[in-house]
PDB file of N, CA and C in Angstrom:
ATOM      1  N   UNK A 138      91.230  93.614 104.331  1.00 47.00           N
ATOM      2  CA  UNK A 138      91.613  94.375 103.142  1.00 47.00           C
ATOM      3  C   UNK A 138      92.897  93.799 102.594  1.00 47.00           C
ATOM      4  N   UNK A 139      92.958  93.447 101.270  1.00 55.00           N
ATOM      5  CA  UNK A 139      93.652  93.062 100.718  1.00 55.00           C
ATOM      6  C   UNK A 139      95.273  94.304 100.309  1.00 55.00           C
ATOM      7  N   UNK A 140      96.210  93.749 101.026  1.00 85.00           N
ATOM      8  CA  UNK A 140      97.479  95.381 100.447  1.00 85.00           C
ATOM      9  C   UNK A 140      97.867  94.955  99.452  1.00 85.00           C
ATOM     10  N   UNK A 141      97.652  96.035  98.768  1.00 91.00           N
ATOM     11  CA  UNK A 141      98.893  96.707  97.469  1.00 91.00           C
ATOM     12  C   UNK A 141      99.781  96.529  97.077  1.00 91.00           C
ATOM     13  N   UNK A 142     100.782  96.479  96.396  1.00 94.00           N
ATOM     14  CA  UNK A 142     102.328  96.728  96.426  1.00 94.00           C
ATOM     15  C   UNK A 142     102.525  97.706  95.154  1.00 94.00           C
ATOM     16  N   UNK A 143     103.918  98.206  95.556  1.00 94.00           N
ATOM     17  CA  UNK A 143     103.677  99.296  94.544  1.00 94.00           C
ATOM     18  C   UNK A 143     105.538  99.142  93.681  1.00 94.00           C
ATOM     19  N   UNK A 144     105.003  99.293  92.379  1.00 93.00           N
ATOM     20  CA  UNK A 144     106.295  98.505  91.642  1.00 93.00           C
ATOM     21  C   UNK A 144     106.626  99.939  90.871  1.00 93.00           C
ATOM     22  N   UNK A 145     107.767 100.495  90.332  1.00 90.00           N
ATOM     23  CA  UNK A 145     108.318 101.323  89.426  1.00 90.00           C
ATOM     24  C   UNK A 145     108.166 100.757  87.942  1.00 90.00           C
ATOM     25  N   UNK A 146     107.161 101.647  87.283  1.00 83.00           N
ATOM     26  CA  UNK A 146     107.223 101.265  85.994  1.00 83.00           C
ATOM     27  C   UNK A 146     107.580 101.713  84.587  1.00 83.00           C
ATOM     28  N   UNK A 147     108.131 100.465  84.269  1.00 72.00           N
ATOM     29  CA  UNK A 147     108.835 100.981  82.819  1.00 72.00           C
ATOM     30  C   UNK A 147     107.943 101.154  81.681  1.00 72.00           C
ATOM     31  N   UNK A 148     108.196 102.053  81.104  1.00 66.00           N
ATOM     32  CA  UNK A 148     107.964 102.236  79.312  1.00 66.00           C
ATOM     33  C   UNK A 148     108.633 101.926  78.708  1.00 66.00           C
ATOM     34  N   UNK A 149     108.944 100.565  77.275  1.00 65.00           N
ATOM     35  CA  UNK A 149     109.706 100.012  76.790  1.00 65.00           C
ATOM     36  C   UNK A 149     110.966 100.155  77.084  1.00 65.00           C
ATOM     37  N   UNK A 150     111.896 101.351  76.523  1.00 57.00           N
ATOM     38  CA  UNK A 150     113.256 100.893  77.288  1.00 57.00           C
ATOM     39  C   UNK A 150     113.687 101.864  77.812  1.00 57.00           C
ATOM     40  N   UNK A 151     113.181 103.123  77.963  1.00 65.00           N
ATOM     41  CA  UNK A 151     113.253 103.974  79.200  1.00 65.00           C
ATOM     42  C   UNK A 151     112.486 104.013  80.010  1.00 65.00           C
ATOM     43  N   UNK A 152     112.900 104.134  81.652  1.00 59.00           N
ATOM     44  CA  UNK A 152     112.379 103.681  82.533  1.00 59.00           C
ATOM     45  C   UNK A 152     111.846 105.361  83.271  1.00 59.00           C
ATOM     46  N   UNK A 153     110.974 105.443  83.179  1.00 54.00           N
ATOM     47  CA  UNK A 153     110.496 106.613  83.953  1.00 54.00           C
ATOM     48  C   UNK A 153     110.856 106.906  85.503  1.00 54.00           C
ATOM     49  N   UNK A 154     111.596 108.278  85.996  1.00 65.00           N
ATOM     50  CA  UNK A 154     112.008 108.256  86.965  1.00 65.00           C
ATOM     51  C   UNK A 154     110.700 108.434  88.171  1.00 65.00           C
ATOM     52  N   UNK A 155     109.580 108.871  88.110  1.00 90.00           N
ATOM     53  CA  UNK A 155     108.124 109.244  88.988  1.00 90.00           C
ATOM     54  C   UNK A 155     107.329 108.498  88.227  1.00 90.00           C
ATOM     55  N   UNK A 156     106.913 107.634  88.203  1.00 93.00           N
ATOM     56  CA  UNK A 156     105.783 106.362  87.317  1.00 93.00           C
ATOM     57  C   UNK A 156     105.789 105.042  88.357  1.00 93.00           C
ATOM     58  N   UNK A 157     104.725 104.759  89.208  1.00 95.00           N
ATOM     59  CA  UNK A 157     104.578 103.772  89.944  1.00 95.00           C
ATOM     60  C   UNK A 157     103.292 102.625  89.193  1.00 95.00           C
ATOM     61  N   UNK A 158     103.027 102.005  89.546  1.00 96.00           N
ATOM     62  CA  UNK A 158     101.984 100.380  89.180  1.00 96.00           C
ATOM     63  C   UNK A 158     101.600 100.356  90.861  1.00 96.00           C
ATOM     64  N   UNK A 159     100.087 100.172  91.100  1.00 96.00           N
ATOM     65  CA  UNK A 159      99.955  99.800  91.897  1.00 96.00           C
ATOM     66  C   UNK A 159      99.318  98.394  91.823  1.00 96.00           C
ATOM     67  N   UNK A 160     100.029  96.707  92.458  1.00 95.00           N
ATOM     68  CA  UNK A 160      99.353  95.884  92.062  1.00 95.00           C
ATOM     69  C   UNK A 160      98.877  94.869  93.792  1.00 95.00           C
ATOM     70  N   UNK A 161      97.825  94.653  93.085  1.00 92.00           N
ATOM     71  CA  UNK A 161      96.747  93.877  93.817  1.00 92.00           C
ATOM     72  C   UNK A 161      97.612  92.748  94.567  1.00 92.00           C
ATOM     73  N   UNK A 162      97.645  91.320  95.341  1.00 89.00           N
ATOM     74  CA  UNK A 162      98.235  90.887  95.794  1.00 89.00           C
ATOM     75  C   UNK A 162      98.080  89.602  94.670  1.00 89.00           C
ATOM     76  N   UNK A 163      96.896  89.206  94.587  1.00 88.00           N
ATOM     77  CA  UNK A 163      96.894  88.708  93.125  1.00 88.00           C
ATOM     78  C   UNK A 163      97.325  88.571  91.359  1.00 88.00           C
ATOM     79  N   UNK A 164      98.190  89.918  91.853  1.00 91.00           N
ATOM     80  CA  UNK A 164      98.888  90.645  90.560  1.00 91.00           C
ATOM     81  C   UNK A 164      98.018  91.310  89.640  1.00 91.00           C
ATOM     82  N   UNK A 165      96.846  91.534  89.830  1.00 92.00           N
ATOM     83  CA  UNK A 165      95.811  92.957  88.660  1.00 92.00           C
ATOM     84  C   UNK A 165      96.269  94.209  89.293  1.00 92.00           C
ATOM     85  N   UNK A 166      97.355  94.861  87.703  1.00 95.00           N
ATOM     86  CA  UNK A 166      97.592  95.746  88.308  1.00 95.00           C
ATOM     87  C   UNK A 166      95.877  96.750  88.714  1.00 95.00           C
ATOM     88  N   UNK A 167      95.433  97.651  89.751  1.00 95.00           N
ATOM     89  CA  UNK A 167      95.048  98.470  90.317  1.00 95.00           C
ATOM     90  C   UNK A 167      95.108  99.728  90.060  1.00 95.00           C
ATOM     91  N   UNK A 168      95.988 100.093  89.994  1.00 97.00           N
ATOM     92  CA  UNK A 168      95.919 102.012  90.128  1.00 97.00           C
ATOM     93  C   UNK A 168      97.374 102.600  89.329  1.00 97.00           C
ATOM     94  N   UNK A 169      98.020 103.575  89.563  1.00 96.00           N
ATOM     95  CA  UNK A 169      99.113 104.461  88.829  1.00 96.00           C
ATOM     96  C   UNK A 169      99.558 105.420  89.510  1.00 96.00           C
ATOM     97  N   UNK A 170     100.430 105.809  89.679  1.00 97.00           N
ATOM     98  CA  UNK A 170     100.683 107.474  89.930  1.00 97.00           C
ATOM     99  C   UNK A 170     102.049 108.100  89.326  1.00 97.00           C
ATOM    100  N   UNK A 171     101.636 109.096  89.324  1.00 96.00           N
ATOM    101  CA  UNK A 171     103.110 109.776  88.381  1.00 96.00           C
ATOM    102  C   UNK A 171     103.215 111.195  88.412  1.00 96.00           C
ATOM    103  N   UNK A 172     104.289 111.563  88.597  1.00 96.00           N
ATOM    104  CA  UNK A 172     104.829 113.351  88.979  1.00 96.00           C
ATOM    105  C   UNK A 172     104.270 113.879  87.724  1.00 96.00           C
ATOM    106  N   UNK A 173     103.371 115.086  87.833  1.00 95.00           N
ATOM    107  CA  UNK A 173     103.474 115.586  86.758  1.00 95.00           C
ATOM    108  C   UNK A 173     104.646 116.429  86.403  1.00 95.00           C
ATOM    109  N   UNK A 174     105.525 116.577  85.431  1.00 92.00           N
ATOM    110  CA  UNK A 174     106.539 117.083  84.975  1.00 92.00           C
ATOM    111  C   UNK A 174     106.060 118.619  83.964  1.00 92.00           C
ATOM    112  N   UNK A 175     105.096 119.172  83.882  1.00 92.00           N
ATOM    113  CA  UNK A 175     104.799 120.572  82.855  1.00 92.00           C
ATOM    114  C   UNK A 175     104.128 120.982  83.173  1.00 92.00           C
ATOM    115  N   UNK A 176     103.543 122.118  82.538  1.00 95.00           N
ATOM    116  CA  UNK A 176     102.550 122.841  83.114  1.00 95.00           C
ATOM    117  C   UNK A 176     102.247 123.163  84.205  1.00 95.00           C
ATOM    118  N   UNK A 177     100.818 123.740  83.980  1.00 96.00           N
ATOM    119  CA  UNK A 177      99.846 124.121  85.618  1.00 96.00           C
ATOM    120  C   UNK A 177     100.526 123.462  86.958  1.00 96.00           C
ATOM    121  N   UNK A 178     100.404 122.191  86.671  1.00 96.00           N
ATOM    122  CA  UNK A 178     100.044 120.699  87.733  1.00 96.00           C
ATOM    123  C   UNK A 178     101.683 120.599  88.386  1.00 96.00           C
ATOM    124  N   UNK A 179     102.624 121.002  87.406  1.00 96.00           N
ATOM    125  CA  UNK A 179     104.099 120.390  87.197  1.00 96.00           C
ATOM    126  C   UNK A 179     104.358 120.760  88.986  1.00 96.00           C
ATOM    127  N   UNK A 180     105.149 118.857  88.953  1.00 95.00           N
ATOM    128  CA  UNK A 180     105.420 118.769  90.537  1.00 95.00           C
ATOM    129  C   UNK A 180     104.407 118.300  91.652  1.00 95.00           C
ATOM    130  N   UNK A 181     102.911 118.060  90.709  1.00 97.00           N
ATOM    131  CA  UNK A 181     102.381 117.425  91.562  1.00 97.00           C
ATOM    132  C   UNK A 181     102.131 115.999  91.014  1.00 97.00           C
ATOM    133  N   UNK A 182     101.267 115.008  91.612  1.00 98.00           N
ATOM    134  CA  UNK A 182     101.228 113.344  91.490  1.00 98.00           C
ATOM    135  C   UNK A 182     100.163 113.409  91.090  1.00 98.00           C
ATOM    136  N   UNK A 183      99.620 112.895  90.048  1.00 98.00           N
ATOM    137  CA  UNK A 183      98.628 112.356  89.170  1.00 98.00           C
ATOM    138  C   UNK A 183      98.283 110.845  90.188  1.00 98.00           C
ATOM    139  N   UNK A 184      97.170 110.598  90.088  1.00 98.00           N
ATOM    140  CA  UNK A 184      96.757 109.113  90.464  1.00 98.00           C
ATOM    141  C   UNK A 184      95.513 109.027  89.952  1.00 98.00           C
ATOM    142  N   UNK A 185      95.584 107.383  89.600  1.00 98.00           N
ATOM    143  CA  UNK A 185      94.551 107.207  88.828  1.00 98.00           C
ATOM    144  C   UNK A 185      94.033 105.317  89.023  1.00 98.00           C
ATOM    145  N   UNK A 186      92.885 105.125  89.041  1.00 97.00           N
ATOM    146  CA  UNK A 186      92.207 103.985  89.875  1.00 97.00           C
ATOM    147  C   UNK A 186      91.998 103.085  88.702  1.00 97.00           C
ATOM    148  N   UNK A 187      92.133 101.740  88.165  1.00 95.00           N
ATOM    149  CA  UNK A 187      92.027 101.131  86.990  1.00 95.00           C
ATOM    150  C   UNK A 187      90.947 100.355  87.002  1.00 95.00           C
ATOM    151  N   UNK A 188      90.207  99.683  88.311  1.00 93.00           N
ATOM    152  CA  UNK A 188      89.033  98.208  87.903  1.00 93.00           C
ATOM    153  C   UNK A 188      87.887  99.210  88.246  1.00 93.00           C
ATOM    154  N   UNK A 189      86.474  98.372  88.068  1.00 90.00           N
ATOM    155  CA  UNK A 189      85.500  98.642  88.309  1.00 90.00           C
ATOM    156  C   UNK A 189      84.727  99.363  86.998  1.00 90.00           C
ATOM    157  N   UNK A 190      83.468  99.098  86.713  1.00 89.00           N
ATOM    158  CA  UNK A 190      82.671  99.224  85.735  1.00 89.00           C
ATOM    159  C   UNK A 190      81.585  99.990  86.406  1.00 89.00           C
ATOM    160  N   UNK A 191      80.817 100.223  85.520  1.00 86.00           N
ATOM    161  CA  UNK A 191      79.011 100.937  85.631  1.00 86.00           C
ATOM    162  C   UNK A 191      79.085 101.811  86.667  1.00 86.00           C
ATOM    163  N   UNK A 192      77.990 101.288  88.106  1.00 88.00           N
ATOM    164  CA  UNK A 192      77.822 102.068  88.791  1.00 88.00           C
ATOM    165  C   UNK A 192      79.499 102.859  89.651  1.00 88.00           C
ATOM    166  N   UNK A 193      80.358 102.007  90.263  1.00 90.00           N
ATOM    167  CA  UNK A 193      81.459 102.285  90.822  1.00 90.00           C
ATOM    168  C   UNK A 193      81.769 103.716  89.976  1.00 90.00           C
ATOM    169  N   UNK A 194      82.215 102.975  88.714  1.00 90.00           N
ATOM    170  CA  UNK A 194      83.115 103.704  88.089  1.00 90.00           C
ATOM    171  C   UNK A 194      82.675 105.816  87.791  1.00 90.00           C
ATOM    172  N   UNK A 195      81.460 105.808  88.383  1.00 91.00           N
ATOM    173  CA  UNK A 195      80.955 106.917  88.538  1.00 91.00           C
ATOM    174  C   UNK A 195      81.287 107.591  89.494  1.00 91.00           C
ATOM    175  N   UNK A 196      82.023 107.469  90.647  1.00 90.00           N
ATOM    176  CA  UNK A 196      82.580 108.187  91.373  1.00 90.00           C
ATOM    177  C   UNK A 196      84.094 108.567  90.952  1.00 90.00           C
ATOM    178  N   UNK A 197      84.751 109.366  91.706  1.00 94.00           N
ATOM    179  CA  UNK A 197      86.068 109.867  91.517  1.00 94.00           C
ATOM    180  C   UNK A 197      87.220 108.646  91.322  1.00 94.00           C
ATOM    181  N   UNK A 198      87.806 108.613  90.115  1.00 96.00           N
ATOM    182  CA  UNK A 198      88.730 107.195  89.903  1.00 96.00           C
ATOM    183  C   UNK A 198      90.107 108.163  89.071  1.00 96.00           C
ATOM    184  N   UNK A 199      90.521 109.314  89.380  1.00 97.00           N
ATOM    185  CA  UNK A 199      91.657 109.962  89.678  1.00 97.00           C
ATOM    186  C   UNK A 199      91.895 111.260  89.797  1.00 97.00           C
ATOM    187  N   UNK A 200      92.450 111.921  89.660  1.00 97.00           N
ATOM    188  CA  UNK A 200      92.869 113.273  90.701  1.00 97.00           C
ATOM    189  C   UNK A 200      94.631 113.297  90.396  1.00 97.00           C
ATOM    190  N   UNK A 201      94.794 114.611  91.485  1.00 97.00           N
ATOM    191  CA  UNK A 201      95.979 115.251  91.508  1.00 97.00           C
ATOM    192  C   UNK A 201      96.102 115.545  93.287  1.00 97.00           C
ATOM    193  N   UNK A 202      97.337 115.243  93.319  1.00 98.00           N
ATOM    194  CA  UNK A 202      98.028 115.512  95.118  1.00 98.00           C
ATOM    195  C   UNK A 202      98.911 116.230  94.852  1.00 98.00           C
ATOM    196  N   UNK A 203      99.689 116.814  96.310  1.00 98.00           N
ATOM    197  CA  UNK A 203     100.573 117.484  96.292  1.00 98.00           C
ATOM    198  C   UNK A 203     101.898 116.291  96.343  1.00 98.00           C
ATOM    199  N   UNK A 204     101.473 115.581  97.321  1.00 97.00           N
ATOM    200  CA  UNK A 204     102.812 114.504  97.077  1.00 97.00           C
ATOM    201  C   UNK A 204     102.621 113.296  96.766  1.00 97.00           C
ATOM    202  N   UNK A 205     103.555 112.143  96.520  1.00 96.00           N
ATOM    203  CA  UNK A 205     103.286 110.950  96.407  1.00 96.00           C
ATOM    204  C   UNK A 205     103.336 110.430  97.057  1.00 96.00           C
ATOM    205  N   UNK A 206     102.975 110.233  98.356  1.00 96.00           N
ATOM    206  CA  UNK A 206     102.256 109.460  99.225  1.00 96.00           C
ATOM    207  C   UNK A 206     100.920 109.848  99.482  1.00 96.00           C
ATOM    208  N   UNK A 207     100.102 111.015  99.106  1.00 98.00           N
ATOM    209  CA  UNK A 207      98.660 111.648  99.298  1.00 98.00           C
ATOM    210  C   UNK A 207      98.120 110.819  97.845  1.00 98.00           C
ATOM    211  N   UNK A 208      98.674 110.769  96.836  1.00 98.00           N
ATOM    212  CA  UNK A 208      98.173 110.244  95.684  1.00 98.00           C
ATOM    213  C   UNK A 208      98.450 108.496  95.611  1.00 98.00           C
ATOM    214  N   UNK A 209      99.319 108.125  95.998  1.00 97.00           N
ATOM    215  CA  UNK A 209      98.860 106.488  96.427  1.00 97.00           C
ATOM    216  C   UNK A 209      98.102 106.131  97.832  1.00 97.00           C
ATOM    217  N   UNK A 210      97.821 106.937  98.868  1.00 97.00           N
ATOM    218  CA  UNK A 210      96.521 107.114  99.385  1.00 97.00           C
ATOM    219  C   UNK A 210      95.280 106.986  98.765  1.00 97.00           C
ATOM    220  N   UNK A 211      95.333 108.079  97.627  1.00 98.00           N
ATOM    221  CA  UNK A 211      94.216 107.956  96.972  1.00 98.00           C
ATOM    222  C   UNK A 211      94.200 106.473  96.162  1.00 98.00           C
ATOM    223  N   UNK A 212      94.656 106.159  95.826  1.00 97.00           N
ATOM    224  CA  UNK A 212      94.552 104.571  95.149  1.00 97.00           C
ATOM    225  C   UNK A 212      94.149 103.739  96.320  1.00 97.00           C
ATOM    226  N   UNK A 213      95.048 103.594  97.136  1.00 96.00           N
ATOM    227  CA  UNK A 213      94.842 102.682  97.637  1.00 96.00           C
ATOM    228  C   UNK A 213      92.822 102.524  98.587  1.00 96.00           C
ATOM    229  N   UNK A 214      92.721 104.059  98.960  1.00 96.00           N
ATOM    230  CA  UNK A 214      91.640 104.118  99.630  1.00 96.00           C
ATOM    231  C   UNK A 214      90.770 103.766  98.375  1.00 96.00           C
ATOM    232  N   UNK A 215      90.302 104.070  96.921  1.00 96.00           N
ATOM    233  CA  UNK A 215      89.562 103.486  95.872  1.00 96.00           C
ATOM    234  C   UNK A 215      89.561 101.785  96.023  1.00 96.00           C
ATOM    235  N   UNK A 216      90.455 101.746  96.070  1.00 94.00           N
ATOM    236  CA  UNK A 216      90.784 100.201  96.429  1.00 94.00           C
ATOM    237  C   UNK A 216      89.902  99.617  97.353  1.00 94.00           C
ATOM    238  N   UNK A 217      89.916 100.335  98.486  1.00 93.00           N
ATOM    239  CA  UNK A 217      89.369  99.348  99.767  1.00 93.00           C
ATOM    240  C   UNK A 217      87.652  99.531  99.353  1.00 93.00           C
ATOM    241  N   UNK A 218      87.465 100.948  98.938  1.00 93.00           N
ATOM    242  CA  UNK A 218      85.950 101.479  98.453  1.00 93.00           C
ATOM    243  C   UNK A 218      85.896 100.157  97.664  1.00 93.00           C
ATOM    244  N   UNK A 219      86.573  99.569  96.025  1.00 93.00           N
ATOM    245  CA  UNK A 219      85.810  98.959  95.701  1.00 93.00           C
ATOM    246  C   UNK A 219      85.922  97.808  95.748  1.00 93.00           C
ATOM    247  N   UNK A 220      86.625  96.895  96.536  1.00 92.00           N
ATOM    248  CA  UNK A 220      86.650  95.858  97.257  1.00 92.00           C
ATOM    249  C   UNK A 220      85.355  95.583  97.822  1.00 92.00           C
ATOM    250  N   UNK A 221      85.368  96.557  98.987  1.00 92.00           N
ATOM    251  CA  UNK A 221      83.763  96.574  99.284  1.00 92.00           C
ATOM    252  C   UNK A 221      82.359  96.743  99.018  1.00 92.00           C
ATOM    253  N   UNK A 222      82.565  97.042  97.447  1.00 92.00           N
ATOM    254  CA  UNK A 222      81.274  97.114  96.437  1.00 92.00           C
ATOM    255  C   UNK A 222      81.142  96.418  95.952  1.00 92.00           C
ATOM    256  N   UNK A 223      79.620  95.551  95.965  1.00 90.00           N
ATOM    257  CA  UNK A 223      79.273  94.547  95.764  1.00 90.00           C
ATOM    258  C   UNK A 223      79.407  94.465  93.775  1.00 90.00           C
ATOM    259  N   UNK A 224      79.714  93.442  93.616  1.00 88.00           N
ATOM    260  CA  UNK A 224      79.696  92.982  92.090  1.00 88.00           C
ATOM    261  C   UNK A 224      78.290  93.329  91.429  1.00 88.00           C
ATOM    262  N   UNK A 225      77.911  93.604  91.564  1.00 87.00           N
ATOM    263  CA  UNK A 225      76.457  93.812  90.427  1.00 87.00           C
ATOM    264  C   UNK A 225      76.580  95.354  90.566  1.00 87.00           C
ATOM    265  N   UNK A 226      76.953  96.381  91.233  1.00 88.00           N
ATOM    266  CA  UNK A 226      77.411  97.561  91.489  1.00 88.00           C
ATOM    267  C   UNK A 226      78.763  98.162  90.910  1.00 88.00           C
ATOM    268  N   UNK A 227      79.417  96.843  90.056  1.00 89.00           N
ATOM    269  CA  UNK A 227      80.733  97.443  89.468  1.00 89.00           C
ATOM    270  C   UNK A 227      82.110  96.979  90.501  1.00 89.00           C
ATOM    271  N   UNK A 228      81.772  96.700  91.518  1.00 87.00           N
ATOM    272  CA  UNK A 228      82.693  96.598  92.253  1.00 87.00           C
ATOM    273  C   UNK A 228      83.406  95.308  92.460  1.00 87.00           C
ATOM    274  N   UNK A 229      84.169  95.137  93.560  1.00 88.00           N
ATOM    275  CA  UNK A 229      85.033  93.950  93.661  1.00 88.00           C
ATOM    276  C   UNK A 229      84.488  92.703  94.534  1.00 88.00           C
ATOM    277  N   UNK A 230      83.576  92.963  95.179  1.00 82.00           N
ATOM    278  CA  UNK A 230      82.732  91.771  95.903  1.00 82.00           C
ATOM    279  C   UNK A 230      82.566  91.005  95.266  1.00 82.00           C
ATOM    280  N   UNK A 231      82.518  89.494  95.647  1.00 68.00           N
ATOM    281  CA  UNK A 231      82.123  88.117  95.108  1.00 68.00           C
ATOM    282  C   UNK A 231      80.560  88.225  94.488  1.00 68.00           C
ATOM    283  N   UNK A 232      80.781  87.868  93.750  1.00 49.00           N
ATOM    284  CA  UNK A 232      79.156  87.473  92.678  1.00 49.00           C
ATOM    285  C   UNK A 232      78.521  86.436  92.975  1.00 49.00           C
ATOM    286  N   UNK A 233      79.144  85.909  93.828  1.00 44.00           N
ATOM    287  CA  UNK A 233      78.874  84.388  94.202  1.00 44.00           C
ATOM    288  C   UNK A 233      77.449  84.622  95.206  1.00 44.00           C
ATOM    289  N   UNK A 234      76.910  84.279  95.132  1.00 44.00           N
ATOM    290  CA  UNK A 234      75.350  84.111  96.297  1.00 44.00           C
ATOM    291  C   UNK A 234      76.060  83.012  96.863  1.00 44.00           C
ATOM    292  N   UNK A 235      75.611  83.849  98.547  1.00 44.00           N
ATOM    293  CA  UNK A 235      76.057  82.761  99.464  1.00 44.00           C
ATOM    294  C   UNK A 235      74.520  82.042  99.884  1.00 44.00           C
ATOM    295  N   UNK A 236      74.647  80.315  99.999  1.00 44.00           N
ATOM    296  CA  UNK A 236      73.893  80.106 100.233  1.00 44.00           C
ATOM    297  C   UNK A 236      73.163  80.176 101.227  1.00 44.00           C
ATOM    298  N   UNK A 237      71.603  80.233 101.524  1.00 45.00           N
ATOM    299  CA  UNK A 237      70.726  80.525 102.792  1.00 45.00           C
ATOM    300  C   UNK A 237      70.633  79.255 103.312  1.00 45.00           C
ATOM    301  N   UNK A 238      70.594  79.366 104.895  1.00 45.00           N
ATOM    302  CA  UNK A 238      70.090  78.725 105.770  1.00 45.00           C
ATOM    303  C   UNK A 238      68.667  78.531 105.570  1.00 45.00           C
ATOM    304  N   UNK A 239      68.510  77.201 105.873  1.00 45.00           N
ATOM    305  CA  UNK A 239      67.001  76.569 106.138  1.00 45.00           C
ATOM    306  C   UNK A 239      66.695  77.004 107.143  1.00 45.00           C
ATOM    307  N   UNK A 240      65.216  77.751 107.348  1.00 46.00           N
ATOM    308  CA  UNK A 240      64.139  78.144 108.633  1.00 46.00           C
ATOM    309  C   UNK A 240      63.755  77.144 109.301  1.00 46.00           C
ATOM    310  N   UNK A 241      63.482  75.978 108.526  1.00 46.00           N
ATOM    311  CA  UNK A 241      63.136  74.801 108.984  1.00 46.00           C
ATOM    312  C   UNK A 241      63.672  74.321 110.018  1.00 46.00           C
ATOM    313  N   UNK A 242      63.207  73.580 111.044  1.00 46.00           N
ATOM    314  CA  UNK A 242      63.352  72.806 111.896  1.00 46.00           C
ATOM    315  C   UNK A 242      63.430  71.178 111.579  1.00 46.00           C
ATOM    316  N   UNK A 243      64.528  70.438 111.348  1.00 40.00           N
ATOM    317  CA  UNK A 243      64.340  69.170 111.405  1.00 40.00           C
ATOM    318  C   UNK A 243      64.181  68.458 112.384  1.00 40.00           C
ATOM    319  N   UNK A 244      63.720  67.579 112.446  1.00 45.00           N
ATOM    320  CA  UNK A 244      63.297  66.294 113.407  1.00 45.00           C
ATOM    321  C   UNK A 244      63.843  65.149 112.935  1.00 45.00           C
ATOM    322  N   UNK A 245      64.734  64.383 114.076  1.00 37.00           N
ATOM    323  CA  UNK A 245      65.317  63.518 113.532  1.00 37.00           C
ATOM    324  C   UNK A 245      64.389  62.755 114.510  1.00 37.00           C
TER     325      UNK A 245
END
């Protein structure tokens, strides 16, 4: 499994004090999380999952925690989910066909 890193992110020139980037090791950022500040929610962590298309993207790709470490959990575990989903499924698996072994028996 490929880890995460998780960077503080800015909005042009104020810098949000609860606003994280979660990025890939490759640098695509991945995921988000951020305190909610109002309402209902206010005080809990928003997280929210960024890659994956079609089928993937039909499961749960964000939510609300009580803290921010339960809500970059949640990223990060989406993460490993779609790492391990094959590419024609939306997910992060290689598209690449690996090639097959010959049944054959040669004779030299």
């Amino acid at each position: 499994m490929d880890n995460i890193v998780w960077q503080k992110t800015s909005v042009g020139a104020k810098e949000p004090s609860h606003e994280f980037t979660a990025i890939a090791p490759n640098g695509i950022d991945v995921g988000r999380i951020y305190r909610i500040d109002g309402g209902l929610l206010k005080g809990r962590w928003r997280w929210i999952f960024l890659l994956g298309h079609s089928q993937f993207r039909q499961g749960i790709m964000s939510g609300d925690q009580a803290s921010k470490q339960r809500a970059a959990n949640e990223v990060r575990k989406t993460y490993e989910r779609y790492l391990e989903t094959p590419g024609c499924a939306g997910g992060g698996q290689s598209r690449i066909l690996l090639k097959k072994q010959s049944n054959q028996i040669r004779v030299v």
